[in-house]
Amino acid sequence: MDEQDLSTEEMERDFFQGAEVVKVEVAVLRETLEEAKRVFAANGWSEEEGLRIALTLGMGKLKAEQALSDESLAPLDTPGGLSDRLMQLDSLYAVMKYRAFHLMKDNQTLEIQNAALRNTIHALEGHIQRLNEEIAALKGGRGGGALRRIPGVVEPAPTTLRGIAAGQKPVGLVRRILRRLGVGRSDEGT
């Protein structure tokens, strides 16, 4: 029994040397999966088993085709050539349809993003134009009333420093402002 176990271990070691189980996820169209499930059910396979068989049979067929000929499509003059060609074209069509579907979705996404960017650019251009008008109005000075043309901006009343000579400190003006605000001399002493 030890010899049988040893030979089984050797066989496993030699046959599965370097083998590693990996999980493969492939996105396909729903109709392709439904068709595959019908084929799997007709053959009595579970979905997982059917997917493995389809993948390995497909790989085997591809390898055999590459080994037998350099042509990408099966010749029509051989027995079963027409059905082989039909199967090849059907599988190529399914792959191309899947790719076209996803390219169409990507194109729709890009169109939506492009439209959003165009709207943003248009809004920003309007904002820039308004800001440029405000800057021009501010640079125009107060004499022409340019500030009054800007919405929300109130032009300040002109202030005069009556009775203050050049170089003097505006102490009198500060005192008058403080009195108007209700702050008098009586506050200074306390």
PDB file of C-alpha atoms in Angstrom:
ATOM      1  CA  MET A   1       0.000   0.000   0.000  1.00  0.00           C
ATOM      2  CA  ASP A   2       2.879   2.302   0.635  1.00  0.00           C
ATOM      3  CA  GLU A   3       4.031   1.773  -2.952  1.00  0.00           C
ATOM      4  CA  GLN A   4       0.577   2.689  -4.270  1.00  0.00           C
ATOM      5  CA  ASP A   5       0.424   5.815  -2.099  1.00  0.00           C
ATOM      6  CA  LEU A   6       3.936   6.714  -3.140  1.00  0.00           C
ATOM      7  CA  SER A   7       3.131   6.282  -6.812  1.00  0.00           C
ATOM      8  CA  THR A   8      -0.018   8.392  -6.389  1.00  0.00           C
ATOM      9  CA  GLU A   9       2.021  11.101  -4.700  1.00  0.00           C
ATOM     10  CA  GLU A  10       4.637  10.882  -7.435  1.00  0.00           C
ATOM     11  CA  MET A  11       1.965  11.010 -10.113  1.00  0.00           C
ATOM     12  CA  GLU A  12       0.361  14.045  -8.477  1.00  0.00           C
ATOM     13  CA  ARG A  13       3.742  15.720  -8.080  1.00  0.00           C
ATOM     14  CA  ASP A  14       4.729  15.039 -11.704  1.00  0.00           C
ATOM     15  CA  PHE A  15       1.338  15.653 -13.288  1.00  0.00           C
ATOM     16  CA  PHE A  16       0.399  18.771 -11.301  1.00  0.00           C
ATOM     17  CA  GLN A  17       3.900  20.169 -10.844  1.00  0.00           C
ATOM     18  CA  GLY A  18       3.646  23.938 -10.722  1.00  0.00           C
ATOM     19  CA  ALA A  19      -0.150  23.766 -11.009  1.00  0.00           C
ATOM     20  CA  GLU A  20      -2.073  26.414  -9.181  1.00  0.00           C
ATOM     21  CA  VAL A  21      -5.807  26.957  -9.074  1.00  0.00           C
ATOM     22  CA  VAL A  22      -6.804  30.507  -9.960  1.00  0.00           C
ATOM     23  CA  LYS A  23     -10.198  32.144 -10.188  1.00  0.00           C
ATOM     24  CA  VAL A  24     -11.074  33.766 -13.502  1.00  0.00           C
ATOM     25  CA  GLU A  25     -13.846  36.318 -13.810  1.00  0.00           C
ATOM     26  CA  VAL A  26     -14.995  37.181 -17.298  1.00  0.00           C
ATOM     27  CA  ALA A  27     -17.749  39.622 -18.136  1.00  0.00           C
ATOM     28  CA  VAL A  28     -20.016  38.458 -20.960  1.00  0.00           C
ATOM     29  CA  LEU A  29     -23.352  39.554 -22.332  1.00  0.00           C
ATOM     30  CA  ARG A  30     -26.356  38.043 -20.580  1.00  0.00           C
ATOM     31  CA  GLU A  31     -27.542  36.323 -23.776  1.00  0.00           C
ATOM     32  CA  THR A  32     -24.159  34.600 -24.144  1.00  0.00           C
ATOM     33  CA  LEU A  33     -24.345  33.286 -20.578  1.00  0.00           C
ATOM     34  CA  GLU A  34     -27.954  32.136 -21.028  1.00  0.00           C
ATOM     35  CA  GLU A  35     -27.004  30.277 -24.210  1.00  0.00           C
ATOM     36  CA  ALA A  36     -24.047  28.665 -22.426  1.00  0.00           C
ATOM     37  CA  LYS A  37     -26.307  27.608 -19.531  1.00  0.00           C
ATOM     38  CA  ARG A  38     -28.711  25.936 -21.995  1.00  0.00           C
ATOM     39  CA  VAL A  39     -25.813  23.989 -23.525  1.00  0.00           C
ATOM     40  CA  PHE A  40     -24.517  23.015 -20.071  1.00  0.00           C
ATOM     41  CA  ALA A  41     -27.979  21.828 -18.985  1.00  0.00           C
ATOM     42  CA  ALA A  42     -28.419  19.811 -22.204  1.00  0.00           C
ATOM     43  CA  ASN A  43     -25.150  18.012 -21.425  1.00  0.00           C
ATOM     44  CA  GLY A  44     -25.949  17.568 -17.723  1.00  0.00           C
ATOM     45  CA  TRP A  45     -23.135  19.823 -16.524  1.00  0.00           C
ATOM     46  CA  SER A  46     -23.248  22.261 -13.650  1.00  0.00           C
ATOM     47  CA  GLU A  47     -22.552  25.879 -14.545  1.00  0.00           C
ATOM     48  CA  GLU A  48     -19.059  25.778 -13.043  1.00  0.00           C
ATOM     49  CA  GLU A  49     -18.236  22.465 -14.707  1.00  0.00           C
ATOM     50  CA  GLY A  50     -19.644  23.667 -18.026  1.00  0.00           C
ATOM     51  CA  LEU A  51     -17.555  26.829 -17.921  1.00  0.00           C
ATOM     52  CA  ARG A  52     -14.414  24.794 -17.256  1.00  0.00           C
ATOM     53  CA  ILE A  53     -15.216  22.398 -20.087  1.00  0.00           C
ATOM     54  CA  ALA A  54     -16.027  25.236 -22.497  1.00  0.00           C
ATOM     55  CA  LEU A  55     -12.785  27.015 -21.645  1.00  0.00           C
ATOM     56  CA  THR A  56     -10.606  23.921 -21.959  1.00  0.00           C
ATOM     57  CA  LEU A  57     -12.367  22.654 -25.113  1.00  0.00           C
ATOM     58  CA  GLY A  58     -12.103  26.088 -26.658  1.00  0.00           C
ATOM     59  CA  MET A  59      -8.411  26.279 -25.820  1.00  0.00           C
ATOM     60  CA  GLY A  60      -7.874  22.780 -27.220  1.00  0.00           C
ATOM     61  CA  LYS A  61      -9.663  23.709 -30.437  1.00  0.00           C
ATOM     62  CA  LEU A  62      -7.641  26.893 -30.786  1.00  0.00           C
ATOM     63  CA  LYS A  63      -4.368  25.040 -30.221  1.00  0.00           C
ATOM     64  CA  ALA A  64      -5.326  22.352 -32.739  1.00  0.00           C
ATOM     65  CA  GLU A  65      -6.257  24.945 -35.354  1.00  0.00           C
ATOM     66  CA  GLN A  66      -2.974  26.761 -34.881  1.00  0.00           C
ATOM     67  CA  ALA A  67      -1.030  23.521 -35.128  1.00  0.00           C
ATOM     68  CA  LEU A  68      -2.812  22.296 -38.273  1.00  0.00           C
ATOM     69  CA  SER A  69      -2.918  25.448 -40.352  1.00  0.00           C
ATOM     70  CA  ASP A  70      -1.851  29.009 -40.533  1.00  0.00           C
ATOM     71  CA  GLU A  71      -5.281  30.083 -41.774  1.00  0.00           C
ATOM     72  CA  SER A  72      -7.431  31.866 -39.240  1.00  0.00           C
ATOM     73  CA  LEU A  73     -10.679  30.311 -40.553  1.00  0.00           C
ATOM     74  CA  ALA A  74     -11.445  26.653 -41.233  1.00  0.00           C
ATOM     75  CA  PRO A  75     -11.326  25.625 -44.904  1.00  0.00           C
ATOM     76  CA  LEU A  76     -14.691  25.029 -46.514  1.00  0.00           C
ATOM     77  CA  ASP A  77     -13.591  22.085 -48.692  1.00  0.00           C
ATOM     78  CA  THR A  78     -12.977  19.662 -45.790  1.00  0.00           C
ATOM     79  CA  PRO A  79     -15.625  17.495 -44.132  1.00  0.00           C
ATOM     80  CA  GLY A  80     -17.220  19.564 -41.412  1.00  0.00           C
ATOM     81  CA  GLY A  81     -15.401  22.659 -42.654  1.00  0.00           C
ATOM     82  CA  LEU A  82     -18.582  24.636 -43.084  1.00  0.00           C
ATOM     83  CA  SER A  83     -19.770  23.901 -39.554  1.00  0.00           C
ATOM     84  CA  ASP A  84     -16.284  24.614 -38.167  1.00  0.00           C
ATOM     85  CA  ARG A  85     -16.238  27.940 -40.000  1.00  0.00           C
ATOM     86  CA  LEU A  86     -19.701  28.749 -38.656  1.00  0.00           C
ATOM     87  CA  MET A  87     -18.587  27.998 -35.081  1.00  0.00           C
ATOM     88  CA  GLN A  88     -15.476  30.146 -35.507  1.00  0.00           C
ATOM     89  CA  LEU A  89     -17.438  33.039 -36.942  1.00  0.00           C
ATOM     90  CA  ASP A  90     -20.089  32.696 -34.236  1.00  0.00           C
ATOM     91  CA  SER A  91     -17.477  32.871 -31.479  1.00  0.00           C
ATOM     92  CA  LEU A  92     -15.728  35.805 -33.159  1.00  0.00           C
ATOM     93  CA  TYR A  93     -19.084  37.555 -33.510  1.00  0.00           C
ATOM     94  CA  ALA A  94     -19.853  37.062 -29.806  1.00  0.00           C
ATOM     95  CA  VAL A  95     -16.506  38.567 -28.812  1.00  0.00           C
ATOM     96  CA  MET A  96     -16.881  41.487 -31.232  1.00  0.00           C
ATOM     97  CA  LYS A  97     -20.444  42.110 -30.040  1.00  0.00           C
ATOM     98  CA  TYR A  98     -19.256  42.187 -26.436  1.00  0.00           C
ATOM     99  CA  ARG A  99     -16.453  44.615 -27.284  1.00  0.00           C
ATOM    100  CA  ALA A 100     -18.797  46.809 -29.332  1.00  0.00           C
ATOM    101  CA  PHE A 101     -21.280  46.889 -26.446  1.00  0.00           C
ATOM    102  CA  HIS A 102     -18.628  48.103 -24.013  1.00  0.00           C
ATOM    103  CA  LEU A 103     -17.189  50.591 -26.501  1.00  0.00           C
ATOM    104  CA  MET A 104     -20.688  51.999 -26.959  1.00  0.00           C
ATOM    105  CA  LYS A 105     -21.097  52.339 -23.176  1.00  0.00           C
ATOM    106  CA  ASP A 106     -17.692  54.033 -22.906  1.00  0.00           C
ATOM    107  CA  ASN A 107     -18.657  56.371 -25.746  1.00  0.00           C
ATOM    108  CA  GLN A 108     -21.901  57.323 -23.969  1.00  0.00           C
ATOM    109  CA  THR A 109     -19.979  58.023 -20.770  1.00  0.00           C
ATOM    110  CA  LEU A 110     -17.507  60.220 -22.645  1.00  0.00           C
ATOM    111  CA  GLU A 111     -20.345  62.103 -24.356  1.00  0.00           C
ATOM    112  CA  ILE A 112     -21.985  62.824 -21.001  1.00  0.00           C
ATOM    113  CA  GLN A 113     -18.691  63.968 -19.488  1.00  0.00           C
ATOM    114  CA  ASN A 114     -17.984  66.112 -22.558  1.00  0.00           C
ATOM    115  CA  ALA A 115     -21.397  67.804 -22.298  1.00  0.00           C
ATOM    116  CA  ALA A 116     -20.859  68.465 -18.590  1.00  0.00           C
ATOM    117  CA  LEU A 117     -17.428  69.960 -19.270  1.00  0.00           C
ATOM    118  CA  ARG A 118     -18.834  72.172 -22.037  1.00  0.00           C
ATOM    119  CA  ASN A 119     -21.530  73.468 -19.668  1.00  0.00           C
ATOM    120  CA  THR A 120     -18.910  74.137 -16.997  1.00  0.00           C
ATOM    121  CA  ILE A 121     -16.718  75.983 -19.495  1.00  0.00           C
ATOM    122  CA  HIS A 122     -19.679  78.097 -20.630  1.00  0.00           C
ATOM    123  CA  ALA A 123     -20.555  78.986 -17.030  1.00  0.00           C
ATOM    124  CA  LEU A 124     -16.935  79.832 -16.210  1.00  0.00           C
ATOM    125  CA  GLU A 125     -16.613  82.010 -19.315  1.00  0.00           C
ATOM    126  CA  GLY A 126     -19.691  83.976 -18.188  1.00  0.00           C
ATOM    127  CA  HIS A 127     -18.220  84.312 -14.704  1.00  0.00           C
ATOM    128  CA  ILE A 128     -14.888  85.507 -16.137  1.00  0.00           C
ATOM    129  CA  GLN A 129     -16.670  88.067 -18.307  1.00  0.00           C
ATOM    130  CA  ARG A 130     -18.597  89.403 -15.298  1.00  0.00           C
ATOM    131  CA  LEU A 131     -15.410  89.623 -13.221  1.00  0.00           C
ATOM    132  CA  ASN A 132     -13.601  91.429 -16.053  1.00  0.00           C
ATOM    133  CA  GLU A 133     -16.447  93.955 -16.209  1.00  0.00           C
ATOM    134  CA  GLU A 134     -16.217  94.495 -12.450  1.00  0.00           C
ATOM    135  CA  ILE A 135     -12.446  94.970 -12.660  1.00  0.00           C
ATOM    136  CA  ALA A 136     -12.864  97.488 -15.475  1.00  0.00           C
ATOM    137  CA  ALA A 137     -15.494  99.348 -13.441  1.00  0.00           C
ATOM    138  CA  LEU A 138     -13.226  99.465 -10.406  1.00  0.00           C
ATOM    139  CA  LYS A 139     -10.314 100.712 -12.485  1.00  0.00           C
ATOM    140  CA  GLY A 140     -12.572 103.420 -13.950  1.00  0.00           C
ATOM    141  CA  GLY A 141     -12.477 105.356 -10.668  1.00  0.00           C
ATOM    142  CA  ARG A 142     -15.140 106.796  -8.407  1.00  0.00           C
ATOM    143  CA  GLY A 143     -15.716 110.062 -10.237  1.00  0.00           C
ATOM    144  CA  GLY A 144     -17.818 108.518 -12.985  1.00  0.00           C
ATOM    145  CA  GLY A 145     -19.896 106.478 -10.552  1.00  0.00           C
ATOM    146  CA  ALA A 146     -18.461 103.223 -11.875  1.00  0.00           C
ATOM    147  CA  LEU A 147     -18.844 101.483  -8.530  1.00  0.00           C
ATOM    148  CA  ARG A 148     -22.581 102.140  -8.498  1.00  0.00           C
ATOM    149  CA  ARG A 149     -22.970 100.059 -11.667  1.00  0.00           C
ATOM    150  CA  ILE A 150     -21.714  96.942  -9.910  1.00  0.00           C
ATOM    151  CA  PRO A 151     -24.579  95.071  -8.258  1.00  0.00           C
ATOM    152  CA  GLY A 152     -24.261  94.907  -4.475  1.00  0.00           C
ATOM    153  CA  VAL A 153     -21.510  97.536  -4.239  1.00  0.00           C
ATOM    154  CA  VAL A 154     -22.384 100.856  -2.590  1.00  0.00           C
ATOM    155  CA  GLU A 155     -20.034 103.713  -3.324  1.00  0.00           C
ATOM    156  CA  PRO A 156     -18.794 105.254  -0.049  1.00  0.00           C
ATOM    157  CA  ALA A 157     -19.609 108.872   0.661  1.00  0.00           C
ATOM    158  CA  PRO A 158     -16.639 111.198   0.174  1.00  0.00           C
ATOM    159  CA  THR A 159     -14.918 112.207   3.380  1.00  0.00           C
ATOM    160  CA  THR A 160     -13.297 115.534   4.008  1.00  0.00           C
ATOM    161  CA  LEU A 161     -10.822 116.482   6.658  1.00  0.00           C
ATOM    162  CA  ARG A 162     -12.002 120.028   7.365  1.00  0.00           C
ATOM    163  CA  GLY A 163      -9.683 122.061   9.464  1.00  0.00           C
ATOM    164  CA  ILE A 164      -6.792 119.623   9.284  1.00  0.00           C
ATOM    165  CA  ALA A 165      -3.672 121.029   7.736  1.00  0.00           C
ATOM    166  CA  ALA A 166      -1.195 118.839   5.931  1.00  0.00           C
ATOM    167  CA  GLY A 167       1.090 117.065   8.364  1.00  0.00           C
ATOM    168  CA  GLN A 168      -1.234 117.536  11.379  1.00  0.00           C
ATOM    169  CA  LYS A 169      -2.751 114.632  13.243  1.00  0.00           C
ATOM    170  CA  PRO A 170      -6.526 114.305  12.767  1.00  0.00           C
ATOM    171  CA  VAL A 171      -7.248 114.331  16.515  1.00  0.00           C
ATOM    172  CA  GLY A 172     -10.260 116.625  16.175  1.00  0.00           C
ATOM    173  CA  LEU A 173     -11.848 114.412  13.536  1.00  0.00           C
ATOM    174  CA  VAL A 174     -11.375 111.315  15.689  1.00  0.00           C
ATOM    175  CA  ARG A 175     -12.970 113.100  18.679  1.00  0.00           C
ATOM    176  CA  ARG A 176     -15.998 114.157  16.612  1.00  0.00           C
ATOM    177  CA  ILE A 177     -16.449 110.605  15.360  1.00  0.00           C
ATOM    178  CA  LEU A 178     -16.189 109.241  18.900  1.00  0.00           C
ATOM    179  CA  ARG A 179     -18.799 111.742  20.155  1.00  0.00           C
ATOM    180  CA  ARG A 180     -21.192 110.773  17.378  1.00  0.00           C
ATOM    181  CA  LEU A 181     -20.728 107.141  18.329  1.00  0.00           C
ATOM    182  CA  GLY A 182     -21.596 107.977  21.936  1.00  0.00           C
ATOM    183  CA  VAL A 183     -18.126 107.776  23.370  1.00  0.00           C
ATOM    184  CA  GLY A 184     -17.353 110.954  25.285  1.00  0.00           C
ATOM    185  CA  ARG A 185     -14.599 112.457  27.454  1.00  0.00           C
ATOM    186  CA  SER A 186     -16.208 111.116  30.555  1.00  0.00           C
ATOM    187  CA  ASP A 187     -15.147 107.635  29.444  1.00  0.00           C
ATOM    188  CA  GLU A 188     -11.510 108.688  29.239  1.00  0.00           C
ATOM    189  CA  GLY A 189     -11.219 109.540  32.955  1.00  0.00           C
ATOM    190  CA  THR A 190     -12.763 106.345  34.224  1.00  0.00           C
TER     191      THR A 190
END
